[in-house]
Amino acid sequence: MDLNNIFGARIYEFETISSTNDFSKQLCMDNPKNGTIVIANEQTKGKGRLGKTWSSIKNKGLYFSIIFKCDNNKSKYETLTPIISLAITDLLKDYSLNPKIKWPNDILINNKKVCGILCEFKQSPHGNFIICGIGVNLYQDISDFNEELRDKATSISINTNIKIIRNEFINNLISNLHVYYNNFNSSSLKPFLNKYTELSSLLNKEVSLKINGYDTSGNVIGFNELGYLLLKTENKVIEISSGEVTLKNTYKK
Ligand code: BTN
């Protein structure tokens, strides 16, 4: 495959692999360079968040992980998922699509999930690493999704007539990621916060949230500089670092 890694690190390519995130974790034991990429055409054990699986059919999606060295700055870890979300939404707009970000890690088109991000932390004798796994549905038809996913998932091809050339898509995504990553040394989302907020599918919506098995609900009023969700409950505003959101009704001010 003709791929460029603008991060100047190695690219590991596989036809089939269990999970690009799991392989990346093993690589951390060999001290990979910042920006190392692992990509596969198929995953047999694709992983999603919260112990879910990620459907990773051959030649249909983009399955890759990027390894970042972690300089003990936890806030950088927090902001990576929003940064990646922005890099992806920029690219989807080039395909005349109108993507939305569903905090914390989903990209939606027409309210259906087209991409998921799974960032994992890995300690090794060489230091700490963050592995960001990105799954994008490129060429799936509705029939490629199982019954459970059919109402919730979509692909780029389902939504546009523009031809997607896989390598071009990956190279542009890596390039977008590089630009955002280089502009984000401050570990704060501040320069991108307005953009991130405008792209949110949850803004001004009433939601219920599961956080570590505990339920809460309220209205989403925005995000902070670390990408935490700001939830207005009955009597206060709480900042939430991660959780599973379910949309209730449209919030009317
Ligand atoms: C989610 O939405 O739950 C996150 C999905 C992340 C899927 C990607 S595909 C590449 C990488 N390898 C994995 O096993 N998972 C991530």
PDB file of C-alpha atoms and ligand atoms in Angstrom:
ATOM      1  CA  MET A   1       0.000   0.000   0.000  1.00  0.00           C
ATOM      2  CA  ASP A   2       1.239   3.460  -0.817  1.00  0.00           C
ATOM      3  CA  LEU A   3       0.957   5.213   2.541  1.00  0.00           C
ATOM      4  CA  ASN A   4       2.816   8.218   3.918  1.00  0.00           C
ATOM      5  CA  ASN A   5       3.351   8.751   7.573  1.00  0.00           C
ATOM      6  CA  ILE A   6       3.805  12.454   8.084  1.00  0.00           C
ATOM      7  CA  PHE A   7       4.713  11.764  11.704  1.00  0.00           C
ATOM      8  CA  GLY A   8       7.921  10.254  10.253  1.00  0.00           C
ATOM      9  CA  ALA A   9       7.404   6.947  11.978  1.00  0.00           C
ATOM     10  CA  ARG A  10       6.975   3.426  10.709  1.00  0.00           C
ATOM     11  CA  ILE A  11       3.756   1.997   9.276  1.00  0.00           C
ATOM     12  CA  TYR A  12       2.929  -1.658   9.988  1.00  0.00           C
ATOM     13  CA  GLU A  13       0.457  -3.053   7.462  1.00  0.00           C
ATOM     14  CA  PHE A  14      -1.465  -6.298   7.760  1.00  0.00           C
ATOM     15  CA  GLU A  15      -3.998  -8.052   5.599  1.00  0.00           C
ATOM     16  CA  THR A  16      -5.587  -9.617   8.689  1.00  0.00           C
ATOM     17  CA  ILE A  17      -4.843  -9.077  12.350  1.00  0.00           C
ATOM     18  CA  SER A  18      -6.717  -9.672  15.607  1.00  0.00           C
ATOM     19  CA  SER A  19      -6.799  -5.997  16.601  1.00  0.00           C
ATOM     20  CA  THR A  20      -4.554  -3.116  15.554  1.00  0.00           C
ATOM     21  CA  ASN A  21      -4.842  -1.736  19.112  1.00  0.00           C
ATOM     22  CA  ASP A  22      -3.681  -5.025  20.631  1.00  0.00           C
ATOM     23  CA  PHE A  23      -0.742  -5.280  18.201  1.00  0.00           C
ATOM     24  CA  SER A  24       0.177  -1.663  19.014  1.00  0.00           C
ATOM     25  CA  LYS A  25       0.244  -2.528  22.715  1.00  0.00           C
ATOM     26  CA  GLN A  26       2.777  -5.280  21.994  1.00  0.00           C
ATOM     27  CA  LEU A  27       4.841  -2.831  19.928  1.00  0.00           C
ATOM     28  CA  CYS A  28       5.092  -0.516  22.926  1.00  0.00           C
ATOM     29  CA  MET A  29       7.487  -3.061  24.444  1.00  0.00           C
ATOM     30  CA  ASP A  30       9.906  -2.223  21.551  1.00  0.00           C
ATOM     31  CA  ASN A  31       9.781   1.540  22.109  1.00  0.00           C
ATOM     32  CA  PRO A  32       8.002   2.598  18.894  1.00  0.00           C
ATOM     33  CA  LYS A  33       8.459   6.137  17.572  1.00  0.00           C
ATOM     34  CA  ASN A  34       5.797   8.728  18.264  1.00  0.00           C
ATOM     35  CA  GLY A  35       3.207   8.496  15.476  1.00  0.00           C
ATOM     36  CA  THR A  36       3.800   4.819  14.605  1.00  0.00           C
ATOM     37  CA  ILE A  37       0.836   3.443  12.673  1.00  0.00           C
ATOM     38  CA  VAL A  38      -0.640  -0.047  12.554  1.00  0.00           C
ATOM     39  CA  ILE A  39      -3.218  -0.697   9.851  1.00  0.00           C
ATOM     40  CA  ALA A  40      -5.153  -3.749   8.719  1.00  0.00           C
ATOM     41  CA  ASN A  41      -7.605  -4.700   6.034  1.00  0.00           C
ATOM     42  CA  GLU A  42      -9.512  -6.967   8.399  1.00  0.00           C
ATOM     43  CA  GLN A  43      -9.644  -7.543  12.161  1.00  0.00           C
ATOM     44  CA  THR A  44     -10.725 -10.813  13.699  1.00  0.00           C
ATOM     45  CA  LYS A  45     -11.089  -9.342  17.208  1.00  0.00           C
ATOM     46  CA  GLY A  46     -11.816  -5.671  16.578  1.00  0.00           C
ATOM     47  CA  LYS A  47     -12.484  -3.954  19.885  1.00  0.00           C
ATOM     48  CA  GLY A  48     -14.870  -1.147  20.688  1.00  0.00           C
ATOM     49  CA  ARG A  49     -15.330   0.845  23.868  1.00  0.00           C
ATOM     50  CA  LEU A  50     -16.813  -0.630  27.013  1.00  0.00           C
ATOM     51  CA  GLY A  51     -15.915  -4.200  26.058  1.00  0.00           C
ATOM     52  CA  LYS A  52     -17.910  -4.139  22.821  1.00  0.00           C
ATOM     53  CA  THR A  53     -16.685  -5.647  19.558  1.00  0.00           C
ATOM     54  CA  TRP A  54     -16.002  -3.595  16.424  1.00  0.00           C
ATOM     55  CA  SER A  55     -17.248  -5.149  13.180  1.00  0.00           C
ATOM     56  CA  SER A  56     -14.140  -5.272  10.967  1.00  0.00           C
ATOM     57  CA  ILE A  57     -15.061  -7.000   7.704  1.00  0.00           C
ATOM     58  CA  LYS A  58     -12.359  -7.381   5.053  1.00  0.00           C
ATOM     59  CA  ASN A  59     -12.026  -4.568   2.482  1.00  0.00           C
ATOM     60  CA  LYS A  60     -14.994  -2.656   3.888  1.00  0.00           C
ATOM     61  CA  GLY A  61     -13.606  -0.424   6.575  1.00  0.00           C
ATOM     62  CA  LEU A  62     -10.544   1.365   7.743  1.00  0.00           C
ATOM     63  CA  TYR A  63      -9.011  -0.167  10.854  1.00  0.00           C
ATOM     64  CA  PHE A  64      -5.942   1.503  12.236  1.00  0.00           C
ATOM     65  CA  SER A  65      -4.127   2.585  15.363  1.00  0.00           C
ATOM     66  CA  ILE A  66      -1.674   5.337  15.974  1.00  0.00           C
ATOM     67  CA  ILE A  67       0.780   5.221  18.850  1.00  0.00           C
ATOM     68  CA  PHE A  68       1.582   8.412  20.740  1.00  0.00           C
ATOM     69  CA  LYS A  69       4.313   8.742  23.319  1.00  0.00           C
ATOM     70  CA  CYS A  70       2.907  10.116  26.507  1.00  0.00           C
ATOM     71  CA  ASP A  71       4.906  12.730  28.338  1.00  0.00           C
ATOM     72  CA  ASN A  72       3.188  12.201  31.682  1.00  0.00           C
ATOM     73  CA  ASN A  73       0.798  14.951  30.746  1.00  0.00           C
ATOM     74  CA  LYS A  74      -2.594  13.464  31.485  1.00  0.00           C
ATOM     75  CA  SER A  75      -4.507  16.335  29.898  1.00  0.00           C
ATOM     76  CA  LYS A  76      -2.952  15.489  26.539  1.00  0.00           C
ATOM     77  CA  TYR A  77      -4.470  12.052  26.866  1.00  0.00           C
ATOM     78  CA  GLU A  78      -7.880  13.544  27.592  1.00  0.00           C
ATOM     79  CA  THR A  79      -7.852  15.778  24.535  1.00  0.00           C
ATOM     80  CA  LEU A  80      -6.646  13.243  21.969  1.00  0.00           C
ATOM     81  CA  THR A  81     -10.090  11.788  21.244  1.00  0.00           C
ATOM     82  CA  PRO A  82     -11.654  15.230  20.519  1.00  0.00           C
ATOM     83  CA  ILE A  83      -8.654  16.152  18.368  1.00  0.00           C
ATOM     84  CA  ILE A  84      -8.996  12.955  16.338  1.00  0.00           C
ATOM     85  CA  SER A  85     -12.746  13.576  16.027  1.00  0.00           C
ATOM     86  CA  LEU A  86     -12.031  16.979  14.497  1.00  0.00           C
ATOM     87  CA  ALA A  87      -9.485  15.534  12.046  1.00  0.00           C
ATOM     88  CA  ILE A  88     -12.056  12.983  10.897  1.00  0.00           C
ATOM     89  CA  THR A  89     -14.976  15.401  10.616  1.00  0.00           C
ATOM     90  CA  ASP A  90     -12.801  17.754   8.511  1.00  0.00           C
ATOM     91  CA  LEU A  91     -12.113  14.896   6.130  1.00  0.00           C
ATOM     92  CA  LEU A  92     -15.745  13.796   5.942  1.00  0.00           C
ATOM     93  CA  LYS A  93     -16.740  17.334   4.992  1.00  0.00           C
ATOM     94  CA  ASP A  94     -14.454  16.973   1.944  1.00  0.00           C
ATOM     95  CA  TYR A  95     -16.875  14.255   0.828  1.00  0.00           C
ATOM     96  CA  SER A  96     -19.772  16.732   1.059  1.00  0.00           C
ATOM     97  CA  LEU A  97     -20.986  15.097   4.248  1.00  0.00           C
ATOM     98  CA  ASN A  98     -22.349  16.782   7.340  1.00  0.00           C
ATOM     99  CA  PRO A  99     -20.755  14.837  10.206  1.00  0.00           C
ATOM    100  CA  LYS A 100     -21.509  15.312  13.893  1.00  0.00           C
ATOM    101  CA  ILE A 101     -19.488  14.308  16.918  1.00  0.00           C
ATOM    102  CA  LYS A 102     -21.319  12.305  19.545  1.00  0.00           C
ATOM    103  CA  TRP A 103     -19.262  12.753  22.676  1.00  0.00           C
ATOM    104  CA  PRO A 104     -17.071  11.086  23.668  1.00  0.00           C
ATOM    105  CA  ASN A 105     -15.905   8.991  20.742  1.00  0.00           C
ATOM    106  CA  ASP A 106     -18.409   8.558  17.925  1.00  0.00           C
ATOM    107  CA  ILE A 107     -18.705  10.293  14.580  1.00  0.00           C
ATOM    108  CA  LEU A 108     -22.191  10.287  13.097  1.00  0.00           C
ATOM    109  CA  ILE A 109     -23.678  10.913   9.691  1.00  0.00           C
ATOM    110  CA  ASN A 110     -27.438  11.386   9.644  1.00  0.00           C
ATOM    111  CA  ASN A 111     -27.535  10.265  13.274  1.00  0.00           C
ATOM    112  CA  LYS A 112     -25.845   6.951  12.538  1.00  0.00           C
ATOM    113  CA  LYS A 113     -22.354   5.941  13.560  1.00  0.00           C
ATOM    114  CA  VAL A 114     -19.730   5.974  10.808  1.00  0.00           C
ATOM    115  CA  CYS A 115     -16.613   5.996  12.954  1.00  0.00           C
ATOM    116  CA  GLY A 116     -15.505   5.074  16.469  1.00  0.00           C
ATOM    117  CA  ILE A 117     -12.357   5.931  18.398  1.00  0.00           C
ATOM    118  CA  LEU A 118     -10.812   3.835  21.154  1.00  0.00           C
ATOM    119  CA  CYS A 119      -7.850   5.362  23.012  1.00  0.00           C
ATOM    120  CA  GLU A 120      -6.007   3.081  25.400  1.00  0.00           C
ATOM    121  CA  PHE A 121      -3.154   3.681  27.800  1.00  0.00           C
ATOM    122  CA  LYS A 122      -0.115   1.383  27.826  1.00  0.00           C
ATOM    123  CA  GLN A 123       2.814   1.359  30.210  1.00  0.00           C
ATOM    124  CA  SER A 124       6.061  -0.229  29.065  1.00  0.00           C
ATOM    125  CA  PRO A 125       9.670  -0.250  30.276  1.00  0.00           C
ATOM    126  CA  HIS A 126      10.201   2.528  27.669  1.00  0.00           C
ATOM    127  CA  GLY A 127       7.607   4.834  29.166  1.00  0.00           C
ATOM    128  CA  ASN A 128       3.924   5.470  28.712  1.00  0.00           C
ATOM    129  CA  PHE A 129       2.043   5.355  25.433  1.00  0.00           C
ATOM    130  CA  ILE A 130      -1.435   6.196  24.236  1.00  0.00           C
ATOM    131  CA  ILE A 131      -2.832   4.004  21.503  1.00  0.00           C
ATOM    132  CA  CYS A 132      -5.612   5.597  19.502  1.00  0.00           C
ATOM    133  CA  GLY A 133      -7.588   3.088  17.481  1.00  0.00           C
ATOM    134  CA  ILE A 134      -9.806   4.446  14.741  1.00  0.00           C
ATOM    135  CA  GLY A 135     -12.443   2.466  12.864  1.00  0.00           C
ATOM    136  CA  VAL A 136     -14.154   4.080   9.875  1.00  0.00           C
ATOM    137  CA  ASN A 137     -16.951   2.455   7.896  1.00  0.00           C
ATOM    138  CA  LEU A 138     -16.008   3.120   4.269  1.00  0.00           C
ATOM    139  CA  TYR A 139     -17.717   0.762   1.846  1.00  0.00           C
ATOM    140  CA  GLN A 140     -20.325  -1.189   3.841  1.00  0.00           C
ATOM    141  CA  ASP A 141     -23.867  -1.647   2.515  1.00  0.00           C
ATOM    142  CA  ILE A 142     -26.698  -1.915   5.003  1.00  0.00           C
ATOM    143  CA  SER A 143     -26.578  -5.710   4.547  1.00  0.00           C
ATOM    144  CA  ASP A 144     -22.993  -5.757   5.868  1.00  0.00           C
ATOM    145  CA  PHE A 145     -24.222  -4.691   9.309  1.00  0.00           C
ATOM    146  CA  ASN A 146     -25.834  -7.267  11.570  1.00  0.00           C
ATOM    147  CA  GLU A 147     -29.395  -6.754  12.730  1.00  0.00           C
ATOM    148  CA  GLU A 148     -28.382  -5.091  15.960  1.00  0.00           C
ATOM    149  CA  LEU A 149     -26.272  -2.506  14.116  1.00  0.00           C
ATOM    150  CA  ARG A 150     -28.544  -1.887  11.160  1.00  0.00           C
ATOM    151  CA  ASP A 151     -30.443   0.999  12.740  1.00  0.00           C
ATOM    152  CA  LYS A 152     -27.366   2.522  14.344  1.00  0.00           C
ATOM    153  CA  ALA A 153     -24.500   2.195  11.861  1.00  0.00           C
ATOM    154  CA  THR A 154     -23.751   3.651   8.463  1.00  0.00           C
ATOM    155  CA  SER A 155     -20.833   3.960   6.036  1.00  0.00           C
ATOM    156  CA  ILE A 156     -19.437   6.750   3.916  1.00  0.00           C
ATOM    157  CA  SER A 157     -20.514   4.991   0.685  1.00  0.00           C
ATOM    158  CA  ILE A 158     -24.115   4.840   1.874  1.00  0.00           C
ATOM    159  CA  ASN A 159     -24.109   8.627   2.192  1.00  0.00           C
ATOM    160  CA  THR A 160     -22.184   9.916  -0.797  1.00  0.00           C
ATOM    161  CA  ASN A 161     -21.668   9.215  -4.478  1.00  0.00           C
ATOM    162  CA  ILE A 162     -18.113  10.503  -4.310  1.00  0.00           C
ATOM    163  CA  LYS A 163     -15.676   7.651  -4.873  1.00  0.00           C
ATOM    164  CA  ILE A 164     -13.568   6.824  -1.841  1.00  0.00           C
ATOM    165  CA  ILE A 165     -10.020   5.786  -2.630  1.00  0.00           C
ATOM    166  CA  ARG A 166      -8.827   4.013   0.479  1.00  0.00           C
ATOM    167  CA  ASN A 167      -5.158   5.075   0.393  1.00  0.00           C
ATOM    168  CA  GLU A 168      -6.033   8.645  -0.396  1.00  0.00           C
ATOM    169  CA  PHE A 169      -8.509   8.646   2.492  1.00  0.00           C
ATOM    170  CA  ILE A 170      -5.926   7.280   4.950  1.00  0.00           C
ATOM    171  CA  ASN A 171      -3.181   9.657   3.813  1.00  0.00           C
ATOM    172  CA  ASN A 172      -5.496  12.650   4.143  1.00  0.00           C
ATOM    173  CA  LEU A 173      -6.643  11.503   7.552  1.00  0.00           C
ATOM    174  CA  ILE A 174      -3.059  11.121   8.795  1.00  0.00           C
ATOM    175  CA  SER A 175      -2.255  14.547   7.379  1.00  0.00           C
ATOM    176  CA  ASN A 176      -5.257  16.152   9.162  1.00  0.00           C
ATOM    177  CA  LEU A 177      -4.268  14.409  12.383  1.00  0.00           C
ATOM    178  CA  HIS A 178      -0.740  15.715  12.080  1.00  0.00           C
ATOM    179  CA  VAL A 179      -1.932  19.300  11.675  1.00  0.00           C
ATOM    180  CA  TYR A 180      -4.213  19.114  14.716  1.00  0.00           C
ATOM    181  CA  TYR A 181      -1.616  17.277  16.795  1.00  0.00           C
ATOM    182  CA  ASN A 182       1.041  19.918  16.069  1.00  0.00           C
ATOM    183  CA  ASN A 183      -1.309  22.699  17.026  1.00  0.00           C
ATOM    184  CA  PHE A 184      -2.167  21.197  20.306  1.00  0.00           C
ATOM    185  CA  ASN A 185       0.997  21.289  22.334  1.00  0.00           C
ATOM    186  CA  SER A 186      -0.790  23.215  25.011  1.00  0.00           C
ATOM    187  CA  SER A 187      -2.824  20.090  25.866  1.00  0.00           C
ATOM    188  CA  SER A 188      -5.926  22.228  25.803  1.00  0.00           C
ATOM    189  CA  LEU A 189      -8.778  22.125  23.347  1.00  0.00           C
ATOM    190  CA  LYS A 190      -9.174  25.869  23.690  1.00  0.00           C
ATOM    191  CA  PRO A 191      -8.247  26.806  20.073  1.00  0.00           C
ATOM    192  CA  PHE A 192     -10.749  24.248  18.774  1.00  0.00           C
ATOM    193  CA  LEU A 193     -13.407  24.376  21.451  1.00  0.00           C
ATOM    194  CA  ASN A 194     -15.920  26.438  19.470  1.00  0.00           C
ATOM    195  CA  LYS A 195     -15.562  24.197  16.459  1.00  0.00           C
ATOM    196  CA  TYR A 196     -15.822  21.060  18.590  1.00  0.00           C
ATOM    197  CA  THR A 197     -18.928  22.382  20.335  1.00  0.00           C
ATOM    198  CA  GLU A 198     -20.626  23.359  17.073  1.00  0.00           C
ATOM    199  CA  LEU A 199     -20.079  19.866  15.701  1.00  0.00           C
ATOM    200  CA  SER A 200     -21.612  18.168  18.717  1.00  0.00           C
ATOM    201  CA  SER A 201     -24.756  16.112  18.185  1.00  0.00           C
ATOM    202  CA  LEU A 202     -25.567  16.523  21.878  1.00  0.00           C
ATOM    203  CA  LEU A 203     -25.455  20.268  22.358  1.00  0.00           C
ATOM    204  CA  ASN A 204     -28.637  21.605  24.009  1.00  0.00           C
ATOM    205  CA  LYS A 205     -30.055  18.105  24.191  1.00  0.00           C
ATOM    206  CA  GLU A 206     -31.468  16.355  27.192  1.00  0.00           C
ATOM    207  CA  VAL A 207     -29.503  13.191  27.875  1.00  0.00           C
ATOM    208  CA  SER A 208     -29.118  10.441  30.389  1.00  0.00           C
ATOM    209  CA  LEU A 209     -25.618   9.300  31.207  1.00  0.00           C
ATOM    210  CA  LYS A 210     -24.173   6.153  32.666  1.00  0.00           C
ATOM    211  CA  ILE A 211     -20.961   6.835  34.546  1.00  0.00           C
ATOM    212  CA  ASN A 212     -19.317   3.822  36.198  1.00  0.00           C
ATOM    213  CA  GLY A 213     -22.691   2.133  36.590  1.00  0.00           C
ATOM    214  CA  TYR A 214     -24.321   5.211  38.089  1.00  0.00           C
ATOM    215  CA  ASP A 215     -27.080   7.099  36.183  1.00  0.00           C
ATOM    216  CA  THR A 216     -27.551  10.813  35.884  1.00  0.00           C
ATOM    217  CA  SER A 217     -29.390  13.108  33.494  1.00  0.00           C
ATOM    218  CA  GLY A 218     -29.553  16.720  32.422  1.00  0.00           C
ATOM    219  CA  ASN A 219     -28.970  19.095  29.537  1.00  0.00           C
ATOM    220  CA  VAL A 220     -25.705  19.312  27.619  1.00  0.00           C
ATOM    221  CA  ILE A 221     -24.560  22.916  27.693  1.00  0.00           C
ATOM    222  CA  GLY A 222     -21.076  22.495  26.195  1.00  0.00           C
ATOM    223  CA  PHE A 223     -17.589  21.112  26.777  1.00  0.00           C
ATOM    224  CA  ASN A 224     -14.564  22.299  28.713  1.00  0.00           C
ATOM    225  CA  GLU A 225     -10.951  22.691  27.549  1.00  0.00           C
ATOM    226  CA  LEU A 226     -10.218  19.046  28.311  1.00  0.00           C
ATOM    227  CA  GLY A 227     -13.161  17.883  26.236  1.00  0.00           C
ATOM    228  CA  TYR A 228     -15.249  17.025  29.311  1.00  0.00           C
ATOM    229  CA  LEU A 229     -18.992  17.234  28.808  1.00  0.00           C
ATOM    230  CA  LEU A 230     -20.775  19.984  30.770  1.00  0.00           C
ATOM    231  CA  LEU A 231     -24.079  18.659  32.029  1.00  0.00           C
ATOM    232  CA  LYS A 232     -26.619  20.949  33.648  1.00  0.00           C
ATOM    233  CA  THR A 233     -28.558  18.909  36.172  1.00  0.00           C
ATOM    234  CA  GLU A 234     -31.384  20.206  38.355  1.00  0.00           C
ATOM    235  CA  ASN A 235     -29.160  22.179  40.677  1.00  0.00           C
ATOM    236  CA  LYS A 236     -25.632  22.363  39.267  1.00  0.00           C
ATOM    237  CA  VAL A 237     -23.331  21.968  36.273  1.00  0.00           C
ATOM    238  CA  ILE A 238     -21.145  18.876  36.369  1.00  0.00           C
ATOM    239  CA  GLU A 239     -18.049  18.141  34.246  1.00  0.00           C
ATOM    240  CA  ILE A 240     -17.909  14.563  33.002  1.00  0.00           C
ATOM    241  CA  SER A 241     -14.733  12.997  31.608  1.00  0.00           C
ATOM    242  CA  SER A 242     -16.325   9.893  30.075  1.00  0.00           C
ATOM    243  CA  GLY A 243     -19.523   7.901  30.043  1.00  0.00           C
ATOM    244  CA  GLU A 244     -22.235   6.426  27.870  1.00  0.00           C
ATOM    245  CA  VAL A 245     -24.826   8.896  26.655  1.00  0.00           C
ATOM    246  CA  THR A 246     -28.413   8.241  25.668  1.00  0.00           C
ATOM    247  CA  LEU A 247     -30.410  10.986  24.060  1.00  0.00           C
ATOM    248  CA  LYS A 248     -33.755  11.771  25.674  1.00  0.00           C
ATOM    249  CA  ASN A 249     -35.852  14.579  24.152  1.00  0.00           C
ATOM    250  CA  THR A 250     -34.749  17.674  22.333  1.00  0.00           C
ATOM    251  CA  TYR A 251     -33.879  20.299  24.895  1.00  0.00           C
ATOM    252  CA  LYS A 252     -35.861  23.502  24.466  1.00  0.00           C
ATOM    253  CA  LYS A 253     -34.331  26.516  26.167  1.00  0.00           C
TER     254      LYS A 253
HETATM  255  C1  BTN B   1     -15.986   2.400  19.577  1.00  0.00           C
HETATM  256  O1  BTN B   1     -16.717   3.161  18.945  1.00  0.00           O
HETATM  257  O2  BTN B   1     -16.458   1.686  20.456  1.00  0.00           O
HETATM  258  C2  BTN B   1     -14.512   2.389  19.277  1.00  0.00           C
HETATM  259  C3  BTN B   1     -14.215   1.568  18.056  1.00  0.00           C
HETATM  260  C4  BTN B   1     -12.742   1.526  17.698  1.00  0.00           C
HETATM  261  C5  BTN B   1     -12.443   0.555  16.581  1.00  0.00           C
HETATM  262  C6  BTN B   1     -11.017   0.624  16.141  1.00  0.00           C
HETATM  263  S1  BTN B   1     -10.722  -0.266  14.646  1.00  0.00           S
HETATM  264  C7  BTN B   1      -9.005  -0.075  14.861  1.00  0.00           C
HETATM  265  C8  BTN B   1      -8.711  -0.241  16.329  1.00  0.00           C
HETATM  266  N1  BTN B   1      -8.479  -1.621  16.661  1.00  0.00           N
HETATM  267  C9  BTN B   1      -9.432  -2.099  17.465  1.00  0.00           C
HETATM  268  O3  BTN B   1      -9.502  -3.267  17.879  1.00  0.00           O
HETATM  269  N2  BTN B   1     -10.334  -1.149  17.728  1.00  0.00           N
HETATM  270  C10 BTN B   1      -9.981   0.118  17.117  1.00  0.00           C
END
